[in-house]
CSV table of C-alpha atoms and ligand atoms in Angstrom, one decimal:
chain,number,residue,atom,x,y,z
A,1,MET,CA,113.4,-55.7,179.6
A,2,THR,CA,114.9,-54.6,176.1
A,3,GLU,CA,112.7,-57.2,174.2
A,4,TYR,CA,109.9,-55.1,174.6
A,5,PRO,CA,109.1,-52.4,172.8
A,6,ARG,CA,109.2,-48.6,175.1
A,7,PRO,CA,105.7,-47.3,175.1
A,8,ASP,CA,104.9,-44.1,173.1
A,9,ARG,CA,105.2,-40.9,174.7
A,10,PHE,CA,102.9,-37.8,175.0
A,11,SER,CA,104.1,-34.4,174.9
A,12,LEU,CA,101.1,-32.6,177.1
A,13,ALA,CA,103.1,-29.1,177.2
A,14,PRO,CA,106.6,-28.3,175.8
A,15,GLY,CA,108.9,-30.1,177.6
A,16,TYR,CA,106.6,-32.1,179.6
A,17,GLU,CA,106.2,-35.4,178.0
A,18,ILE,CA,104.5,-38.9,180.0
A,19,SER,CA,104.0,-42.4,178.8
A,20,ARG,CA,101.3,-43.3,177.2
A,21,VAL,CA,100.9,-46.3,179.7
A,22,LEU,CA,101.1,-44.8,183.3
A,23,ARG,CA,101.9,-47.1,186.1
A,24,GLY,CA,98.8,-46.9,188.6
A,25,ASN,CA,99.3,-47.4,192.2
A,26,TRP,CA,96.2,-47.2,193.9
A,27,GLN,CA,96.7,-51.2,194.4
A,28,LEU,CA,99.9,-50.6,197.2
A,29,ALA,CA,97.4,-48.6,199.3
A,30,GLY,CA,95.7,-51.5,200.7
A,31,GLY,CA,92.9,-53.6,199.9
A,32,HIS,CA,94.7,-55.1,197.4
A,33,GLY,CA,97.3,-57.8,199.0
A,34,ALA,CA,100.1,-57.3,201.2
A,35,VAL,CA,102.6,-55.2,200.3
A,36,ASP,CA,106.4,-56.0,200.3
A,37,ARG,CA,107.8,-51.9,200.5
A,38,ALA,CA,111.4,-52.7,199.1
A,39,GLU,CA,109.7,-55.4,196.3
A,40,ALA,CA,107.7,-52.2,195.5
A,41,VAL,CA,110.5,-50.0,195.5
A,42,GLU,CA,112.2,-52.4,192.9
A,43,ASP,CA,108.9,-52.9,191.0
A,44,MET,CA,108.7,-49.1,190.0
A,45,ILE,CA,112.5,-49.7,189.0
A,46,ALA,CA,111.7,-52.0,186.8
A,47,PHE,CA,108.8,-49.8,185.1
A,48,ALA,CA,110.9,-46.9,184.9
A,49,ASP,CA,113.3,-48.8,183.4
A,50,ALA,CA,111.2,-50.5,180.7
A,51,GLY,CA,110.0,-47.2,179.8
A,52,ILE,CA,106.7,-46.6,182.1
A,53,THR,CA,107.8,-43.9,183.7
A,54,THR,CA,104.6,-41.7,184.6
A,55,PHE,CA,103.0,-42.6,187.7
A,56,ASP,CA,99.8,-41.9,188.9
A,57,CYS,CA,99.4,-41.6,192.8
A,58,ALA,CA,97.1,-39.9,195.4
A,59,ASP,CA,97.5,-38.2,198.8
A,60,ILE,CA,94.8,-40.5,200.2
A,61,TYR,CA,96.5,-43.9,198.9
A,62,THR,CA,98.0,-44.6,202.3
A,63,GLY,CA,101.5,-44.9,202.0
A,64,VAL,CA,102.0,-44.9,198.0
A,65,GLU,CA,103.6,-41.2,197.5
A,66,GLU,CA,106.3,-42.1,200.3
A,67,LEU,CA,106.7,-45.5,198.4
A,68,ILE,CA,107.1,-43.5,195.1
A,69,GLY,CA,110.0,-40.8,197.1
A,70,GLN,CA,111.8,-43.8,197.6
A,71,PHE,CA,111.8,-45.0,194.7
A,72,ARG,CA,112.7,-41.5,192.9
A,73,ALA,CA,116.0,-41.4,195.7
A,74,GLN,CA,116.6,-44.6,194.6
A,75,TYR,CA,115.9,-44.1,191.1
A,76,LEU,CA,118.5,-40.9,191.4
A,77,ASN,CA,121.0,-43.2,192.8
A,78,ARG,CA,121.2,-46.0,190.5
A,79,ARG,CA,120.4,-44.6,187.3
A,80,GLY,CA,121.5,-41.0,187.9
A,81,ALA,CA,119.5,-37.4,187.1
A,82,GLU,CA,119.3,-37.6,183.5
A,83,ALA,CA,117.4,-40.8,183.8
A,84,LEU,CA,115.3,-39.6,187.0
A,85,ALA,CA,114.6,-36.8,184.6
A,86,GLU,CA,112.2,-39.0,182.7
A,87,VAL,CA,110.0,-40.0,185.7
A,88,ARG,CA,106.4,-38.2,186.0
A,89,VAL,CA,104.8,-38.3,189.5
A,90,HIS,CA,101.3,-37.1,188.9
A,91,THR,CA,99.5,-36.8,192.6
A,92,LYS,CA,95.6,-35.8,193.4
A,93,CYS,CA,94.8,-33.5,195.8
A,94,VAL,CA,91.2,-35.4,197.5
A,95,PRO,CA,90.0,-33.5,200.5
A,96,ASP,CA,88.1,-35.6,203.1
A,97,LEU,CA,85.0,-35.4,202.6
A,98,SER,CA,84.0,-34.6,206.2
A,99,LYS,CA,86.6,-31.4,206.1
A,100,LEU,CA,85.1,-29.9,202.9
A,101,GLY,CA,82.7,-27.3,204.7
A,102,THR,CA,85.4,-25.8,206.9
A,103,LEU,CA,88.5,-26.0,204.3
A,104,THR,CA,90.7,-23.3,204.2
A,105,ARG,CA,93.6,-21.9,201.8
A,106,ASP,CA,96.4,-23.2,204.6
A,107,GLN,CA,94.8,-26.4,205.3
A,108,LEU,CA,95.2,-27.1,201.4
A,109,GLN,CA,98.3,-25.6,200.5
A,110,ASP,CA,99.4,-27.9,203.5
A,111,THR,CA,98.6,-30.9,201.9
A,112,ILE,CA,100.4,-29.7,198.8
A,113,ASP,CA,103.5,-29.5,200.7
A,114,ARG,CA,103.0,-32.5,202.8
A,115,SER,CA,102.9,-34.3,198.7
A,116,ARG,CA,106.0,-32.5,197.9
A,117,ARG,CA,107.6,-33.7,201.0
A,118,ARG,CA,106.4,-37.2,200.8
A,119,LEU,CA,107.5,-37.5,197.0
A,120,GLY,CA,111.0,-35.4,197.6
A,121,VAL,CA,110.1,-32.9,194.9
A,122,GLU,CA,110.5,-29.2,195.1
A,123,ARG,CA,107.7,-28.6,192.7
A,124,LEU,CA,104.8,-31.3,192.3
A,125,ASP,CA,104.5,-32.3,188.5
A,126,LEU,CA,100.9,-32.5,187.9
A,127,VAL,CA,98.1,-32.8,190.8
A,128,GLN,CA,94.9,-33.7,190.2
A,129,PHE,CA,92.1,-32.3,192.1
A,130,HIS,CA,88.7,-34.4,193.3
A,131,TRP,CA,86.0,-33.0,195.2
A,132,TRP,CA,83.7,-35.8,196.9
A,133,ASP,CA,80.2,-33.5,197.0
A,134,TYR,CA,79.8,-30.3,195.0
A,135,ALA,CA,76.8,-29.6,197.9
A,136,ALA,CA,79.3,-29.3,200.5
A,137,GLY,CA,81.8,-26.7,200.7
A,138,ASP,CA,83.6,-24.3,198.2
A,139,TRP,CA,85.4,-26.1,195.7
A,140,LEU,CA,85.3,-23.7,193.2
A,141,GLN,CA,87.7,-21.3,195.5
A,142,ALA,CA,89.9,-24.5,196.4
A,143,ALA,CA,90.1,-25.1,192.3
A,144,GLN,CA,91.7,-21.1,192.3
A,145,TRP,CA,93.7,-21.7,195.2
A,146,LEU,CA,95.5,-24.5,194.0
A,147,GLU,CA,95.7,-22.2,190.4
A,148,GLU,CA,97.5,-19.9,193.1
A,149,PHE,CA,100.1,-22.5,194.7
A,150,ARG,CA,100.5,-23.1,191.1
A,151,ILE,CA,101.6,-20.0,190.0
A,152,GLU,CA,103.6,-19.7,193.5
A,153,GLY,CA,105.9,-23.1,191.7
A,154,ARG,CA,104.4,-25.7,194.1
A,155,LEU,CA,103.1,-27.5,191.2
A,156,GLN,CA,103.3,-27.6,187.7
A,157,PHE,CA,100.1,-28.0,186.3
A,158,VAL,CA,96.8,-28.1,188.0
A,159,SER,CA,94.2,-31.0,186.7
A,160,GLY,CA,91.6,-32.6,187.8
A,161,THR,CA,89.5,-36.1,188.5
A,162,ASN,CA,86.0,-37.4,188.4
A,163,PHE,CA,84.8,-33.7,187.8
A,164,ASP,CA,81.5,-33.4,185.7
A,165,THR,CA,81.4,-31.6,182.4
A,166,ASP,CA,79.5,-28.3,183.9
A,167,HIS,CA,81.9,-28.4,186.7
A,168,VAL,CA,85.0,-28.5,184.2
A,169,SER,CA,83.4,-25.8,182.5
A,170,ALA,CA,82.8,-23.6,185.7
A,171,MET,CA,86.8,-23.8,186.6
A,172,LEU,CA,87.8,-22.9,183.4
A,173,ALA,CA,85.4,-20.0,183.1
A,174,ALA,CA,87.2,-19.2,186.8
A,175,GLY,CA,90.5,-19.0,185.3
A,176,VAL,CA,91.6,-22.3,186.2
A,177,PRO,CA,94.0,-23.8,183.5
A,178,LEU,CA,93.3,-27.7,183.6
A,179,ARG,CA,95.5,-29.4,181.5
A,180,THR,CA,94.3,-32.9,182.1
A,181,MET,CA,91.1,-34.7,183.4
A,182,GLN,CA,91.6,-38.3,185.1
A,183,VAL,CA,88.4,-40.0,184.1
A,184,GLN,CA,87.0,-43.8,184.0
A,185,TYR,CA,86.9,-44.4,180.7
A,186,SER,CA,87.4,-48.1,179.3
A,187,LEU,CA,84.7,-50.3,176.5
A,188,LEU,CA,82.9,-50.7,180.0
A,189,ASP,CA,82.5,-47.2,180.5
A,190,ARG,CA,82.2,-44.4,177.5
A,191,ARG,CA,80.8,-41.7,179.8
A,192,PRO,CA,83.8,-38.9,178.5
A,193,GLU,CA,81.9,-39.1,175.3
A,194,LYS,CA,78.3,-37.9,176.2
A,195,ARG,CA,79.5,-34.3,177.0
A,196,MET,CA,82.9,-33.7,178.3
A,197,ALA,CA,85.0,-35.2,175.5
A,198,GLU,CA,83.5,-31.8,173.4
A,199,LEU,CA,84.1,-29.6,175.7
A,200,ALA,CA,87.8,-30.7,176.4
A,201,GLY,CA,88.3,-30.6,172.7
A,202,GLU,CA,87.3,-26.6,173.1
A,203,ALA,CA,89.5,-26.2,175.9
A,204,GLY,CA,93.1,-28.3,175.4
A,205,ILE,CA,92.1,-30.9,177.9
A,206,ASN,CA,93.7,-34.4,177.6
A,207,PHE,CA,92.1,-37.2,179.0
A,208,LEU,CA,94.1,-39.6,181.3
A,209,CYS,CA,92.1,-43.1,181.7
A,210,TYR,CA,91.9,-45.0,184.3
A,211,GLY,CA,89.9,-48.4,184.7
A,212,THR,CA,90.5,-49.8,181.0
A,213,VAL,CA,91.2,-53.2,182.0
A,214,ALA,CA,88.3,-52.8,184.7
A,215,GLY,CA,90.7,-54.3,187.7
A,216,GLY,CA,91.6,-57.0,185.6
A,217,PHE,CA,88.1,-58.2,184.4
A,218,LEU,CA,88.8,-57.2,181.0
A,219,SER,CA,91.5,-60.1,180.4
A,220,ASP,CA,91.9,-63.5,179.5
A,221,ARG,CA,91.5,-64.6,183.0
A,222,TRP,CA,87.7,-64.0,183.1
A,223,LEU,CA,87.1,-65.3,179.7
A,224,GLY,CA,84.4,-68.4,179.6
A,225,GLN,CA,84.2,-68.5,183.5
A,226,PRO,CA,81.0,-67.9,185.1
A,227,ASP,CA,79.8,-65.1,187.0
A,228,PRO,CA,81.8,-65.0,190.4
A,229,GLY,CA,78.5,-63.2,191.9
A,230,ALA,CA,79.6,-61.7,195.6
A,231,GLU,CA,82.6,-63.4,195.3
A,232,ILE,CA,85.6,-60.8,194.7
A,233,GLU,CA,88.9,-60.8,195.9
A,234,ASN,CA,89.8,-56.8,196.1
A,235,ARG,CA,87.9,-53.6,195.9
A,236,SER,CA,88.9,-52.9,192.3
A,237,LEU,CA,86.8,-55.6,191.2
A,238,ILE,CA,83.9,-55.1,193.7
A,239,LYS,CA,83.9,-51.4,191.6
A,240,TYR,CA,84.0,-52.9,188.3
A,241,LYS,CA,81.6,-55.5,188.6
A,242,LEU,CA,78.7,-53.2,189.1
A,243,ILE,CA,79.7,-51.2,185.9
A,244,ILE,CA,79.6,-54.8,184.5
A,245,GLU,CA,75.8,-55.4,185.7
A,246,ASP,CA,74.7,-51.6,184.9
A,247,ILE,CA,76.2,-52.0,180.6
A,248,GLY,CA,74.6,-55.6,180.4
A,249,GLY,CA,75.0,-57.9,182.8
A,250,TRP,CA,77.9,-61.2,182.4
A,251,ASP,CA,76.5,-62.9,179.1
A,252,LEU,CA,77.4,-59.4,177.6
A,253,PHE,CA,80.5,-59.2,179.1
A,254,GLN,CA,81.7,-62.6,178.1
A,255,ALA,CA,80.8,-62.0,174.5
A,256,LEU,CA,82.8,-58.8,174.5
A,257,LEU,CA,85.5,-61.1,175.7
A,258,VAL,CA,85.4,-63.4,173.2
A,259,THR,CA,85.6,-60.9,170.2
A,260,LEU,CA,88.7,-59.2,172.3
A,261,ARG,CA,90.3,-62.6,172.2
A,262,ARG,CA,89.8,-62.8,168.6
A,263,ILE,CA,91.6,-59.6,167.9
A,264,ALA,CA,94.1,-60.4,170.4
A,265,ASP,CA,94.9,-63.8,168.7
A,266,ALA,CA,95.0,-62.0,165.1
A,267,HIS,CA,97.9,-59.4,166.8
A,268,GLY,CA,99.4,-62.4,169.2
A,269,THR,CA,98.5,-60.7,172.3
A,270,ASP,CA,96.3,-61.1,175.2
A,271,ILE,CA,92.7,-59.5,175.7
A,272,ALA,CA,93.9,-56.7,178.6
A,273,THR,CA,96.6,-55.4,176.0
A,274,VAL,CA,93.6,-55.2,173.5
A,275,ALA,CA,91.5,-53.7,176.1
A,276,SER,CA,93.6,-50.8,176.8
A,277,ALA,CA,94.7,-49.9,173.4
A,278,ALA,CA,91.5,-49.4,172.4
A,279,LEU,CA,91.0,-46.5,174.5
A,280,LEU,CA,94.5,-45.1,173.3
A,281,THR,CA,92.7,-44.7,169.3
A,282,ARG,CA,90.0,-42.4,171.3
A,283,PRO,CA,90.3,-38.5,170.5
A,284,LEU,CA,91.8,-36.8,173.4
A,285,VAL,CA,92.8,-39.7,175.3
A,286,ALA,CA,97.0,-39.0,176.3
A,287,GLY,CA,97.3,-42.0,178.1
A,288,VAL,CA,95.9,-45.1,179.8
A,289,ILE,CA,96.6,-45.6,184.0
A,290,VAL,CA,97.0,-49.3,184.4
A,291,GLY,CA,96.9,-50.4,188.2
A,292,ALA,CA,100.2,-52.9,189.1
A,293,ARG,CA,100.2,-54.9,192.5
A,294,ASN,CA,103.3,-55.7,191.3
A,295,ARG,CA,105.4,-56.5,188.0
A,296,ALA,CA,103.3,-59.6,186.7
A,297,HIS,CA,101.6,-58.0,184.1
A,298,LEU,CA,104.5,-55.4,183.2
A,299,ALA,CA,105.6,-57.2,180.0
A,300,SER,CA,101.9,-57.2,178.7
A,301,ASN,CA,101.6,-53.8,179.8
A,302,LEU,CA,104.7,-52.3,177.7
A,303,ALA,CA,103.0,-54.1,174.6
A,304,ILE,CA,99.7,-51.6,174.8
A,305,SER,CA,101.0,-48.2,172.8
A,306,ALA,CA,102.6,-50.5,170.1
A,307,LEU,CA,99.0,-52.5,169.3
A,308,LYS,CA,97.8,-50.7,166.7
A,309,LEU,CA,94.0,-51.7,166.3
A,310,ARG,CA,92.0,-51.8,163.2
A,311,ALA,CA,88.9,-49.9,162.2
A,312,ILE,CA,87.1,-53.1,161.4
A,313,GLU,CA,88.4,-54.2,165.0
A,314,LEU,CA,87.2,-51.3,166.8
A,315,ALA,CA,84.2,-51.5,165.1
A,316,GLU,CA,83.6,-55.3,165.8
A,317,ILE,CA,84.1,-54.1,169.8
A,318,ASP,CA,81.7,-51.4,169.3
A,319,ALA,CA,78.8,-53.8,168.1
A,320,VAL,CA,78.7,-55.8,171.1
A,321,LEU,CA,78.6,-53.4,173.0
A,322,ALA,CA,76.0,-51.9,170.8
A,323,GLN,CA,73.8,-54.9,172.3
A,324,GLY,CA,74.1,-53.2,176.2
A,325,ARG,CA,73.4,-49.9,177.8
A,326,ASP,CA,75.4,-46.8,177.9
A,327,LEU,CA,76.1,-45.9,181.7
A,328,GLU,CA,73.9,-43.3,183.2
A,329,GLY,CA,74.9,-39.7,184.2
A,330,ASP,CA,78.0,-37.7,183.3
A,331,VAL,CA,81.4,-38.6,184.1
A,332,TYR,CA,81.6,-39.9,187.9
A,333,THR,CA,77.7,-39.0,188.4
A,334,LEU,CA,76.9,-42.9,189.6
A,335,GLU,CA,79.7,-42.6,192.0
A,336,ARG,CA,79.0,-39.2,193.6
A,337,ASP,CA,75.5,-40.3,194.4
A,338,ARG,CA,76.7,-42.1,198.2
A,339,THR,CA,73.3,-44.0,198.9
A,340,GLY,CA,73.8,-45.3,195.6
A,341,ARG,CA,75.5,-48.7,194.7
A,342,HIS,CA,78.7,-46.9,193.3
A,343,GLY,CA,78.8,-44.4,196.0
A,344,ALA,CA,78.6,-46.6,198.8
A,345,ILE,CA,81.6,-48.9,198.2
A,346,MET,CA,83.8,-45.7,198.2
A,347,LYS,CA,85.9,-44.5,201.2
A,348,TYR,CA,85.5,-40.7,202.0
A,349,ASN,CA,88.0,-39.7,204.7
A,350,LEU,CA,91.4,-41.3,203.9
A,351,ASN,CA,93.3,-38.0,203.8
A,352,LYS,CA,94.4,-38.6,207.7
A,353,GLU,CA,97.0,-35.4,209.2
A,354,GLU,CA,100.0,-36.8,208.8
A,355,ALA,CA,101.8,-38.5,211.5
B,401,NAP,N1,91.1,-40.8,189.8
B,401,NAP,C1,90.3,-42.2,190.6
B,401,NAP,O1,89.1,-41.8,190.9
B,401,NAP,C2,90.8,-43.3,190.1
B,401,NAP,C3,90.0,-44.5,190.7
B,401,NAP,C4,90.6,-45.6,190.4
B,401,NAP,C5,91.8,-46.0,189.5
B,401,NAP,N2,92.6,-44.8,189.7
B,401,NAP,C6,93.7,-44.7,189.2
B,401,NAP,O2,94.2,-46.0,188.4
B,401,NAP,C7,94.7,-47.0,188.1
B,401,NAP,C8,94.5,-47.4,187.5
B,401,NAP,O3,92.9,-47.7,187.5
B,401,NAP,P1,92.4,-49.1,188.9
B,401,NAP,O4,92.6,-49.0,189.7
B,401,NAP,O5,91.1,-49.0,188.2
B,401,NAP,O6,92.5,-50.8,188.0
B,401,NAP,P2,92.7,-51.2,186.7
B,401,NAP,O7,93.9,-50.2,186.0
B,401,NAP,O8,91.3,-51.1,186.0
B,401,NAP,O9,93.1,-52.7,186.9
B,401,NAP,C9,94.5,-52.9,187.6
B,401,NAP,C10,94.7,-54.7,187.7
B,401,NAP,O10,94.1,-55.2,186.8
B,401,NAP,C11,94.9,-56.4,186.6
B,401,NAP,N3,95.7,-56.3,185.3
B,401,NAP,C12,96.6,-55.2,184.8
B,401,NAP,N4,97.3,-54.8,184.0
B,401,NAP,C13,97.0,-56.4,183.3
B,401,NAP,C14,97.4,-57.1,182.4
B,401,NAP,N5,98.0,-57.1,181.3
B,401,NAP,N6,96.5,-58.6,182.0
B,401,NAP,C15,95.8,-58.7,183.4
B,401,NAP,N7,95.6,-58.5,184.3
B,401,NAP,C16,95.8,-57.0,184.2
B,401,NAP,C17,96.0,-56.3,187.6
B,401,NAP,O11,95.8,-57.5,188.7
B,401,NAP,P3,95.8,-58.5,189.5
B,401,NAP,O12,97.4,-57.9,189.9
B,401,NAP,O13,95.2,-58.6,190.2
B,401,NAP,O14,96.4,-59.4,188.4
B,401,NAP,C18,95.6,-55.1,188.4
B,401,NAP,O15,95.7,-54.6,189.9
B,401,NAP,C19,95.0,-46.7,189.9
B,401,NAP,O16,96.3,-47.7,190.2
B,401,NAP,C20,95.4,-45.6,190.0
B,401,NAP,O17,96.1,-44.7,190.0
B,401,NAP,C21,92.1,-43.5,190.0
């Protein structure tokens, strides 16, 4: 791995640095092919050794917190405490939709304690709070409980994911100090720029971005390919195909890939690396979370933060995208409509009781 640069680091707080390229782990939770658990732990070790030391997961990613717990134990054994101290794990707290109306403080604390047990940590690094339906139950009270758990030492930072601007604003007003917001933010999806960026800038909230390679669509693999229609191999691609359709369709997407390829040629790199690197140039973006099923794309993802795109290249990308449409609504508005195309493909009750 030594021939690749280590990704840049970003300081979220004094003494708390993350790698600007984070490893996404949803792909290990099912729906993206079989997972060899021993191999998955070896992959995580390879990522951490190479400098991608920050891992994203969730309480609802089936089996993934346990896998990361195994990785942490192995990493400590093989590389020692100093190396393990570089590793950050950002999990999520995602209460089931069916439980929102009756959620108690004790139940929420149980899920936090379960994440601590699974990950093998006394204190969780950073917990990203998600709430499926603003109209069901008391989401603001739950956010305040998380802040209480932070004060008690169960977690270091309270953060959020997929909240819109008004709800972020309400949490801040209620005294919940959100450190980051994890949002879908990519060349295809610029909804965070509409309203949330201004609030985040004022409040000192950084973005952690998912979807920067659109499940793999933003890569050389799809350059010059025909529209796959409904023949799509995994849940991630199904999700991002809807985004491609909404912003203007397959022809516009192909025009974007052609432009990204031209820029990639100028830098001797690939389309996916350019697509993620472009997001790192946006204000407030602390890091890009790139999903990984294995270590096939590790080398390419290590190159992301070292790639410095020129203003003219970013303008060329913008010029292509200007021919399309902006996605409707604020952050996650489309996905919150459970009867709509984006919301209907989600799974809402994955946070099963621990066996
Ligand atoms: N907060 C939320 O609601 C939320 C939602 C979604 C995701 N996330 C988090 O964000 C992470 C990433 O987002 P995502 O799941 O939407 O997926 P993504 O990062 O947009 O796409 C990941 C997929 O893209 C392909 N890929 C990755 N690097 C590549 C490269 N350099 N070149 C070519 N292809 C590449 C791989 O597919 P192949 O292996 O098939 O090649 C990989 O599985 C997730 O793992 C999860 O941790 C959070």
